[in-house]
Tab-separated table of C-alpha atoms and ligand atoms in Angstrom:
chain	number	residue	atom	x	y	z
A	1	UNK	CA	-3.885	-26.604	-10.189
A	2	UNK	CA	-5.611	-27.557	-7.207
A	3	UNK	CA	-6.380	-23.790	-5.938
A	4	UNK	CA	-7.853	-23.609	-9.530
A	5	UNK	CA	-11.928	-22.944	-9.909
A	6	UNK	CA	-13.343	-23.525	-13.198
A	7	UNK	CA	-12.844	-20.816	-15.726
A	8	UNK	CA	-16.357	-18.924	-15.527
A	9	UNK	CA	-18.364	-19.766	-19.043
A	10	UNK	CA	-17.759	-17.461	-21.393
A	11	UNK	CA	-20.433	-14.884	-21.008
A	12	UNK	CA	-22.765	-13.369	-23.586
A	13	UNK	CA	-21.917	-10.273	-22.084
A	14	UNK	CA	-18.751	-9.655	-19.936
A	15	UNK	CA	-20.489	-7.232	-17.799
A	16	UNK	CA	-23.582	-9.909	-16.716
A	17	UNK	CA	-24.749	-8.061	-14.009
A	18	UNK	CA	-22.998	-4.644	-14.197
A	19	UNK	CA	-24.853	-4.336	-17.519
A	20	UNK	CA	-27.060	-1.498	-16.277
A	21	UNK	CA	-23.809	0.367	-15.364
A	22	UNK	CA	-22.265	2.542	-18.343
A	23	UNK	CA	-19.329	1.683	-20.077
A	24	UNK	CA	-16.999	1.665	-22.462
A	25	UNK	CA	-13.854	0.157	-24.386
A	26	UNK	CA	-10.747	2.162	-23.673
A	27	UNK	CA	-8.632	0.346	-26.070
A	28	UNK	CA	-10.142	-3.581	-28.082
A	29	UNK	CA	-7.578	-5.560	-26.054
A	30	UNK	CA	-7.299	-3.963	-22.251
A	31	UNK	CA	-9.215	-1.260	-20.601
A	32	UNK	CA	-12.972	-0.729	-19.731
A	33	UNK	CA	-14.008	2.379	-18.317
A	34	UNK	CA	-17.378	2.669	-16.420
A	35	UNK	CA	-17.837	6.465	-17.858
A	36	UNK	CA	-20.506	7.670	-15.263
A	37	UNK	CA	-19.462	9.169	-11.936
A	38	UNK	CA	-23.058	7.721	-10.575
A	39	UNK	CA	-21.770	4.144	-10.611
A	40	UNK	CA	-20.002	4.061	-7.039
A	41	UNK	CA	-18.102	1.001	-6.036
A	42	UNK	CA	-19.359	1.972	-2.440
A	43	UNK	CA	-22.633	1.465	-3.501
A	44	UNK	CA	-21.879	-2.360	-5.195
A	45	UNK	CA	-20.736	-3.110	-2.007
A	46	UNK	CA	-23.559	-2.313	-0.017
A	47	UNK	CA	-25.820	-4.045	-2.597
A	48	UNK	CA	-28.414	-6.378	-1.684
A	49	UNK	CA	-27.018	-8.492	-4.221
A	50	UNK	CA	-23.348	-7.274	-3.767
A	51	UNK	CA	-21.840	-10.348	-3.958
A	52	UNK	CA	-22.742	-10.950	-7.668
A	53	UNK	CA	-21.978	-7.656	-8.240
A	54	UNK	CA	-18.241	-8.448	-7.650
A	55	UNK	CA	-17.975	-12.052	-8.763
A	56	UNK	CA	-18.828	-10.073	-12.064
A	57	UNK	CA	-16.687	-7.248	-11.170
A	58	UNK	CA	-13.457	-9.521	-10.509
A	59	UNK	CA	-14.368	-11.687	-13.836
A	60	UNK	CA	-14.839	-8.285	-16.166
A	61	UNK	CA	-11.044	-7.358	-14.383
A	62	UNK	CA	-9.602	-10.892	-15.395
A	63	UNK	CA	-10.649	-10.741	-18.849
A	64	UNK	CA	-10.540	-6.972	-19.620
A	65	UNK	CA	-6.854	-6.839	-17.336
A	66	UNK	CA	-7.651	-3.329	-16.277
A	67	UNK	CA	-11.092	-1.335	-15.253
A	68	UNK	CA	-11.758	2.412	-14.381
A	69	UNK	CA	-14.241	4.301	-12.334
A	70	UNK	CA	-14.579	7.922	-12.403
A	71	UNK	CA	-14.533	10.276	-9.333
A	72	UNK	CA	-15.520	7.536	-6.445
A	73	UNK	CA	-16.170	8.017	-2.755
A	74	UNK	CA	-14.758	4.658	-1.646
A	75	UNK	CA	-13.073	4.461	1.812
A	76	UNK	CA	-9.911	3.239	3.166
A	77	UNK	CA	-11.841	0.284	4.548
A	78	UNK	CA	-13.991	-0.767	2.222
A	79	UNK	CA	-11.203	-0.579	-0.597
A	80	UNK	CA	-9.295	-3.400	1.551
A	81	UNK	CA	-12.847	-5.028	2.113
A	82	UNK	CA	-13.458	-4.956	-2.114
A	83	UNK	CA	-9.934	-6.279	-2.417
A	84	UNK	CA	-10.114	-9.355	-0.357
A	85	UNK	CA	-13.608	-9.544	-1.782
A	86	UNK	CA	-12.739	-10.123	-5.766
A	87	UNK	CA	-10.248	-12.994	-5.225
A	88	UNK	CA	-13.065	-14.430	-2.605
A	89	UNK	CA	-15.719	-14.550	-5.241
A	90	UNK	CA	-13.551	-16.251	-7.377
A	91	UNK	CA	-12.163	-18.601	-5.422
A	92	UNK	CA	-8.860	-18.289	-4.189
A	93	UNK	CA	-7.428	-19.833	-1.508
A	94	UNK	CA	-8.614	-19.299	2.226
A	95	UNK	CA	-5.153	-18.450	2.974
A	96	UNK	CA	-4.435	-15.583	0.713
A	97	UNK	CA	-5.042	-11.703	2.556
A	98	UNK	CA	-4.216	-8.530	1.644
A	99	UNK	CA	-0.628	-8.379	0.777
A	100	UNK	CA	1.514	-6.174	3.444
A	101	UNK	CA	3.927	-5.061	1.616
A	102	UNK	CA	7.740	-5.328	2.531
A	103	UNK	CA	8.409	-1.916	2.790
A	104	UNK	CA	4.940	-0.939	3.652
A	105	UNK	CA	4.490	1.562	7.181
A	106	UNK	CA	1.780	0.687	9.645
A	107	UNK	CA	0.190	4.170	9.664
A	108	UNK	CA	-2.420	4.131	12.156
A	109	UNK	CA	-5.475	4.886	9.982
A	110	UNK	CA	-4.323	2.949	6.908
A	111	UNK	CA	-2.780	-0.026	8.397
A	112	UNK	CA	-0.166	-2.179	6.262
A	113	UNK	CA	-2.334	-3.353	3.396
A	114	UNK	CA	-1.922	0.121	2.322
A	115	UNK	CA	0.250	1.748	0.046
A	116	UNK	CA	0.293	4.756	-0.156
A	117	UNK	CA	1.835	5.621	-3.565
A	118	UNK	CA	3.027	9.196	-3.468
A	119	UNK	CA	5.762	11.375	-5.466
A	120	UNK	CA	6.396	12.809	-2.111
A	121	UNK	CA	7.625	9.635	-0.590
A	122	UNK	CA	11.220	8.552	-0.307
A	123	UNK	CA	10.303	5.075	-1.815
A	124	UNK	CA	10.130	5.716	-5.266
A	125	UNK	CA	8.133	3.472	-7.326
A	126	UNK	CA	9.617	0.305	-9.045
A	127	UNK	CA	12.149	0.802	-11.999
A	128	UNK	CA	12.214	4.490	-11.484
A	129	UNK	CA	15.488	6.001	-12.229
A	130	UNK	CA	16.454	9.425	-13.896
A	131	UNK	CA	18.149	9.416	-16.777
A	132	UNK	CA	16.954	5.835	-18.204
A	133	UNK	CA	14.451	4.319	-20.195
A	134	UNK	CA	11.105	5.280	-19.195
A	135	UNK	CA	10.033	1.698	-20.486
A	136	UNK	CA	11.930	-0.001	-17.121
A	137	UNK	CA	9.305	0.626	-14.943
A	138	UNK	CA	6.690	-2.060	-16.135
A	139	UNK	CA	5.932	-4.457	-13.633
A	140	UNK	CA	3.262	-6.320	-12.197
A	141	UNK	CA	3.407	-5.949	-8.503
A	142	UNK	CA	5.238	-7.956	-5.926
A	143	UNK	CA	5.972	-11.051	-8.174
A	144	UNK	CA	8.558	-11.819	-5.936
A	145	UNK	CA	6.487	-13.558	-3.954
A	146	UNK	CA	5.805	-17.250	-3.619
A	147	UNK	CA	1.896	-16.491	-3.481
A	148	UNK	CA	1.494	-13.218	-5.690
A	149	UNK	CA	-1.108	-10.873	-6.524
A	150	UNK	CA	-4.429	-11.522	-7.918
A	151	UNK	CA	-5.957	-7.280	-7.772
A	152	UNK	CA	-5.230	-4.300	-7.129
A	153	UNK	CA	-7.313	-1.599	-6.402
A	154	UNK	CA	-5.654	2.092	-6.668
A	155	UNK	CA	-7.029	5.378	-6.229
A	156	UNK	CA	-5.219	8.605	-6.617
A	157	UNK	CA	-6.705	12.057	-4.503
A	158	UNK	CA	-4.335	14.323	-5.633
A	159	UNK	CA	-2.979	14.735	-8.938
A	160	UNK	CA	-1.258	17.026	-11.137
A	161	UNK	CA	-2.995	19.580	-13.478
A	162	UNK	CA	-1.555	17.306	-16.398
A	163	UNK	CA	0.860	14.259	-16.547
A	164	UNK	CA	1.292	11.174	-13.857
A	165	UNK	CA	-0.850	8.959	-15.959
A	166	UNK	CA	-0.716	4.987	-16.074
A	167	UNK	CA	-0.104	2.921	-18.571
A	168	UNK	CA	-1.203	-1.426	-18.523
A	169	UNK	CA	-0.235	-3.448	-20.854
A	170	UNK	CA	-2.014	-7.551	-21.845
A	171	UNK	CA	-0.326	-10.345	-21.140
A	172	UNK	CA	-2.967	-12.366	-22.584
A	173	UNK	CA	-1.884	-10.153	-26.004
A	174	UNK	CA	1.681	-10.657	-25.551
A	175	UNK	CA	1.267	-14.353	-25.497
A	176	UNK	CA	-0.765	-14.680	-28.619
A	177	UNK	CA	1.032	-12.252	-30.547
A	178	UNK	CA	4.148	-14.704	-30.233
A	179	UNK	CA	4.847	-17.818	-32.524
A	180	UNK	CA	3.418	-20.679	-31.711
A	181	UNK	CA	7.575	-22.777	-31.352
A	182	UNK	CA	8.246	-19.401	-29.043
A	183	UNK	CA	5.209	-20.282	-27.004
A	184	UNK	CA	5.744	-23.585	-26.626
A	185	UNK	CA	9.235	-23.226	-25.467
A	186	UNK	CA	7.939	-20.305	-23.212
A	187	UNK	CA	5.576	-23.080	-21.490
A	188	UNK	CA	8.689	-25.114	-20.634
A	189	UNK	CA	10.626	-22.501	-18.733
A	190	UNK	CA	10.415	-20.810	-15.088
A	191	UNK	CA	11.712	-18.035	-13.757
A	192	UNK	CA	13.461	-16.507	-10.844
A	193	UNK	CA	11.738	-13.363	-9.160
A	194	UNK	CA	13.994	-11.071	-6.595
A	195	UNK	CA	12.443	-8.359	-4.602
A	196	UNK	CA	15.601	-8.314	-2.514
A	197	UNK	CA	16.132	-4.821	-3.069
A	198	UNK	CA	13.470	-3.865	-0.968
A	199	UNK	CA	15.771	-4.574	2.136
A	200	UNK	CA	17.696	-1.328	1.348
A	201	UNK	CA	14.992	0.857	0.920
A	202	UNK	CA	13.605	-0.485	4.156
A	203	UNK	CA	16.803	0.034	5.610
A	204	UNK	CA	17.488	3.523	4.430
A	205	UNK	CA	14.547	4.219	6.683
A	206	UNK	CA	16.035	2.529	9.485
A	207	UNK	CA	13.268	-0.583	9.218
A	208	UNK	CA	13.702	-3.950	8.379
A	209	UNK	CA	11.309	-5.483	6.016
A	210	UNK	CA	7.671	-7.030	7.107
A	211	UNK	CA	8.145	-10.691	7.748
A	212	UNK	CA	4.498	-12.025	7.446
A	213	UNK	CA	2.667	-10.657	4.566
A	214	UNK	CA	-0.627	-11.496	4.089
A	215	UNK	CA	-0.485	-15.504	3.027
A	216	UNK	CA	1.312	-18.215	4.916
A	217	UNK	CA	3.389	-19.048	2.125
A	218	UNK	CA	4.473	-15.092	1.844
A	219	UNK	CA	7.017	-14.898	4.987
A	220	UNK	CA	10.983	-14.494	5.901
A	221	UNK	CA	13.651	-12.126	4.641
A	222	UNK	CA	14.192	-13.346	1.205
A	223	UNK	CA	12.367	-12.306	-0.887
A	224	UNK	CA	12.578	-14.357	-3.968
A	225	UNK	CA	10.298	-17.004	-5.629
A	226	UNK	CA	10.012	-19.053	-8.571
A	227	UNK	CA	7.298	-19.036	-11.069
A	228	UNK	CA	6.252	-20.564	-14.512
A	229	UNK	CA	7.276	-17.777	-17.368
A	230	UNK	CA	3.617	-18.538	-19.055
A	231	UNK	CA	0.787	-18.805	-16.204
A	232	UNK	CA	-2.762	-20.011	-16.777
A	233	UNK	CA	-5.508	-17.198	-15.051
A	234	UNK	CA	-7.858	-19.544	-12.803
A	235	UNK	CA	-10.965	-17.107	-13.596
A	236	UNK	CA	-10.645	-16.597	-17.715
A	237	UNK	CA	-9.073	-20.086	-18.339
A	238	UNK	CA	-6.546	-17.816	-20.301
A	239	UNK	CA	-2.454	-18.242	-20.729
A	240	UNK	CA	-0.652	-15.440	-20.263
A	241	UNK	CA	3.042	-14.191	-20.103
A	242	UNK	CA	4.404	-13.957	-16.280
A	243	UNK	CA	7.765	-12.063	-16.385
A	244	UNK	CA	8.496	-8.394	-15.917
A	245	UNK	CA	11.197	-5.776	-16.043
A	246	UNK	CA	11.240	-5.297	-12.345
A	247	UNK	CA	11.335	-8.365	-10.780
A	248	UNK	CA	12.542	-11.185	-13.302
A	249	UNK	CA	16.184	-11.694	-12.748
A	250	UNK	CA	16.438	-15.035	-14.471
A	251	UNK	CA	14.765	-17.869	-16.859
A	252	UNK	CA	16.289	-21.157	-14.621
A	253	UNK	CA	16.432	-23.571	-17.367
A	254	UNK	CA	18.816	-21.499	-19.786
A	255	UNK	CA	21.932	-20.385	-19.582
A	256	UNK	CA	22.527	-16.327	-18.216
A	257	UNK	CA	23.170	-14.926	-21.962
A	258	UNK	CA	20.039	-17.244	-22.991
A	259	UNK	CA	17.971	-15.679	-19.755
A	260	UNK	CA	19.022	-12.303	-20.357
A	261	UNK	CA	18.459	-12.520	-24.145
A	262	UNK	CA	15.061	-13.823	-23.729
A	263	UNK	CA	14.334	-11.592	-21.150
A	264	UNK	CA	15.088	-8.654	-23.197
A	265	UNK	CA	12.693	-10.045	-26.059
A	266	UNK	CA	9.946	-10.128	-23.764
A	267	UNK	CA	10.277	-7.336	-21.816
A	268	UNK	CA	10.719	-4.965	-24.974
A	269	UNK	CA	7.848	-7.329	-26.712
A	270	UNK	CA	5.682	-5.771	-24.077
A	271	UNK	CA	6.889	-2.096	-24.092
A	272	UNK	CA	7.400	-1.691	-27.829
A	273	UNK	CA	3.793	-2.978	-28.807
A	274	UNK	CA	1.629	0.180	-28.105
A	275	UNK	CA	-1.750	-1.319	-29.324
A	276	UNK	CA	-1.479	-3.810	-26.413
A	277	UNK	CA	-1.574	-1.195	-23.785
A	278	UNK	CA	-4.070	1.315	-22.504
A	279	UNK	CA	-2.984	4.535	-21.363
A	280	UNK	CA	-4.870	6.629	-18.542
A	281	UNK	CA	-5.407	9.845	-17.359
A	282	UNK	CA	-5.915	10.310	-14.458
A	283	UNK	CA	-8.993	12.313	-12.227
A	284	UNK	CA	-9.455	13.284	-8.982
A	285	UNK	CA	-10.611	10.009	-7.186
A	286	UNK	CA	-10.677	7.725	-9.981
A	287	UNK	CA	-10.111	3.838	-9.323
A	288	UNK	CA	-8.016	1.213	-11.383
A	289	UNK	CA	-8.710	-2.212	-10.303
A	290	UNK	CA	-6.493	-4.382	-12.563
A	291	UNK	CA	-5.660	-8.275	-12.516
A	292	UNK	CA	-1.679	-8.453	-11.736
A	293	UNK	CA	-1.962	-12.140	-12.954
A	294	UNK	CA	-2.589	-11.001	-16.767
A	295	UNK	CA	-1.105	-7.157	-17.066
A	296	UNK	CA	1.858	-5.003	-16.679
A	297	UNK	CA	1.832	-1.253	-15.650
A	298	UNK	CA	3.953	1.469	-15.162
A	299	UNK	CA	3.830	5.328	-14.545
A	300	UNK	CA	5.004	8.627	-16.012
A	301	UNK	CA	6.856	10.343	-14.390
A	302	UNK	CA	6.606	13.902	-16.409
A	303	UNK	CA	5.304	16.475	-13.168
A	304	UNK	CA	6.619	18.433	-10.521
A	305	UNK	CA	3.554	18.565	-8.388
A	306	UNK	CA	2.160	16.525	-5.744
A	307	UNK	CA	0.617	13.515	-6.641
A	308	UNK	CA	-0.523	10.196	-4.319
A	309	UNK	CA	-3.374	7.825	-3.539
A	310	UNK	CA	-3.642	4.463	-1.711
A	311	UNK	CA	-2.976	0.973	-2.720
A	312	UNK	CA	-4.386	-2.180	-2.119
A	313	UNK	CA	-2.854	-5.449	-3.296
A	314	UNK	CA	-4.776	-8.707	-2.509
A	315	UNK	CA	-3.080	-12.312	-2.701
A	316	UNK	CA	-4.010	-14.679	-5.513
A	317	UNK	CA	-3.187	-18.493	-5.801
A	318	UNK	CA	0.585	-19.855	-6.107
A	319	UNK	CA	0.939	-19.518	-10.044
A	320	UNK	CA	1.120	-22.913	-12.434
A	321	UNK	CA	0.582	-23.476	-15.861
A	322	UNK	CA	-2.296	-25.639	-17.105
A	323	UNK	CA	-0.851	-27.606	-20.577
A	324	UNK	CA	-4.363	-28.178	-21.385
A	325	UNK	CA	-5.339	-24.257	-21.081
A	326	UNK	CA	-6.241	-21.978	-23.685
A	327	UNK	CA	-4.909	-18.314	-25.224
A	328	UNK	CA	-7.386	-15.639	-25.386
A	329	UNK	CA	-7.826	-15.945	-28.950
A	330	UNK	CA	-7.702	-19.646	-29.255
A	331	UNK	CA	-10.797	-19.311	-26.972
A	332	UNK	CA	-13.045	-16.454	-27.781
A	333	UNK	CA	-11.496	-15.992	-31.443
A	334	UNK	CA	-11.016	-12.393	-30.406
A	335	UNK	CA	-10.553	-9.807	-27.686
A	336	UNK	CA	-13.560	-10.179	-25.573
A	337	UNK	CA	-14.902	-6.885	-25.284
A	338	UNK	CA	-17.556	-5.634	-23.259
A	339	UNK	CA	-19.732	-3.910	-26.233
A	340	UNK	CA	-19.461	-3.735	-29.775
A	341	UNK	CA	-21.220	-0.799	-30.124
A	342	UNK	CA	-18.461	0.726	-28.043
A	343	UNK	CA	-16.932	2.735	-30.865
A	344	UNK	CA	-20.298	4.632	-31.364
A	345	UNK	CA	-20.505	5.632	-27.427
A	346	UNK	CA	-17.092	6.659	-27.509
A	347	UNK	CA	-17.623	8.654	-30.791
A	348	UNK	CA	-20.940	10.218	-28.984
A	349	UNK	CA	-18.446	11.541	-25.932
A	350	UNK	CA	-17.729	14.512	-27.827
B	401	LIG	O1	1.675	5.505	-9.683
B	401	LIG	C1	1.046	4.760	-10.448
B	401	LIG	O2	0.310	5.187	-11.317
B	401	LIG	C2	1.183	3.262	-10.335
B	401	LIG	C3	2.154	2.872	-9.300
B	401	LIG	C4	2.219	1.376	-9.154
B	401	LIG	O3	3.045	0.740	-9.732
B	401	LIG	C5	1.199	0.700	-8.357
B	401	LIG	O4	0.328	1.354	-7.781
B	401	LIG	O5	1.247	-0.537	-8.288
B	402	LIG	FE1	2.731	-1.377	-9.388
């Protein structure tokens, strides 16, 4: 609790001051797409008033779980410099950097808060396997460790004529869609993260794994940390569920058939409910910032072609659970989207 700030007042308007930016729903519970190509997050950075620009920014993320802009011209550098920015604005800890990722390569114009996602790479991307479920791959990223994510910022260059989309799904949904005895007993539990497995991909490369990575807290060779299984977001105030397919190996207060049962419930609770995701596809340069604290994503993996982008992940606050915090709907009755009237723009696209 005491890296929390106070949960930003509800706002008339979720967008406050990116108001005179177009938008739109993508889905009622998760998504918001800024639709016009003119609204450059290079250019909200170099605002006179950039940094309420991005306070505003990072609390739209937090409640909405995942935003889109369309075809931007944002660097390298100032995608690490928006990154650290968001969590900034809304107060996280001094401490917390970019993330460098475990198995991430110090290439010298990207540096190792980068990375790079590609289908060319020999890393392939969490919960990827042939042959299996394509609902194993949702994760939120790098839960394994001790100080985890609060954004991440993605853009793609290069895609494929058709497929390699995204998919994010709420955990701010998942929670309030369950009973309120399965909540509670959620609230009671933690659970065990392992991102151990990163020590053989490192290896098949002939590396070892990065031993400092980007919070003081975030350093050695295991790679394994302990978190509460329903986390309170500092910036919405909101509960939300905090295990995944990727990186939850165990719930530490029940038995392994109890773990692995509830587990299983969860995990499928989040990939079997279509109307809590958003699905995206993908354009040249287009950016997903989403809030790993509150979402789960994954990709499809239905193309041949070349497809990659960059990555950055910033570092949050060490993950608790406020008892006296609020779901979603227990405090805005609803969804919280950015515009009502977003049915008619979308109906206007064409
Ligand atoms: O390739 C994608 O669309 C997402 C990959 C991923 O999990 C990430 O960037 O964190
Ligand atoms: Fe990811």
């Amino acid at each position: 609790m005491s890296t929390a700030v106070a949960p930003s007042a509800a706002p008339s308007s979720l967008l406050s001051s990116l108001s005179q930016y177009e938008s739109y729903d993508a889905t009622p519970v998760i998504g918001t797409v800024f639709s016009n190509k003119s609204t450059q997050l290079s250019q909200l950075l170099e605002a006179p008033n950039a940094d309420e620009l991005l306070h505003d920014l990072a609390v739209l993320v937090s409640h909405r779980g995942v935003v889109f802009f369309k075809d931007q011209d944002i660097t390298v550098e100032q995608q690490k410099r928006l990154g650290q920015k968001l969590g900034e604005l809304t107060g996280k800890p001094e401490t917390s950097k970019l993330h460098r990722h475990p198995v991430s390569e110090d290439v010298p114009e990207l540096g190792l808060e980068i990375s790079v996602i590609s289908s060319k790479s020999g890393n392939q991307r969490p919960g990827y396997q042939t042959k299996t479920r394509a609902s194993r791959g949702w994760h939120s990223d790098i839960t394994f460790e001790p100080v985890p994510s609060d954004y991440a910022i993605l853009k793609l260059h290069t895609l494929p004529p058709v497929g390699g989309d995204t998919l994010w799904a709420s955990g701010y949904e998942a929670y309030d869609r369950l009973s309120p005895a399965y909540q509670k007993f959620l609230e009671g539990l933690t659970a065990t993260h392992d991102g151990n497995f990163f020590h053989e991909l490192a290896e098949k490369d002939g590396r070892k794994v990065n031993l400092e990575r980007g919070a003081p807290e975030n350093v050695g060779s295991d790679l394994t940390a302990v978190h509460p299984v329903i986390r309170t977001n500092p910036v919405t105030g909101f509960k939300t569920v905090f295990v995944n397919k990727v990186f939850t190996k165990k719930l530490n207060e029940l038995t392994p058939d109890e773990s692995n049962n509830v587990l299983e419930y969860l995990t499928r609770h989040i990939s079997d409910n279509h109307d809590l995701q958003v699905r995206y596809r993908w354009q040249t340069n287009d950016v997903a910032i989403w809030d790993n604290r509150v979402t789960f994503h994954t990709a499809t993996h239905d193309y041949a072609e070349h497809r990659e982008g960059n990555r950055v992940v910033s570092l949050g606050e060490k993950p608790y659970f406020d008892p006296n915090s609020k779901s979603r709907r227990e405090a805005t009755g609803g969804y919280q989207k950015v515009s009502e009237a977003s049915r008619l723009s979308l109906a206007g696209r064409g």
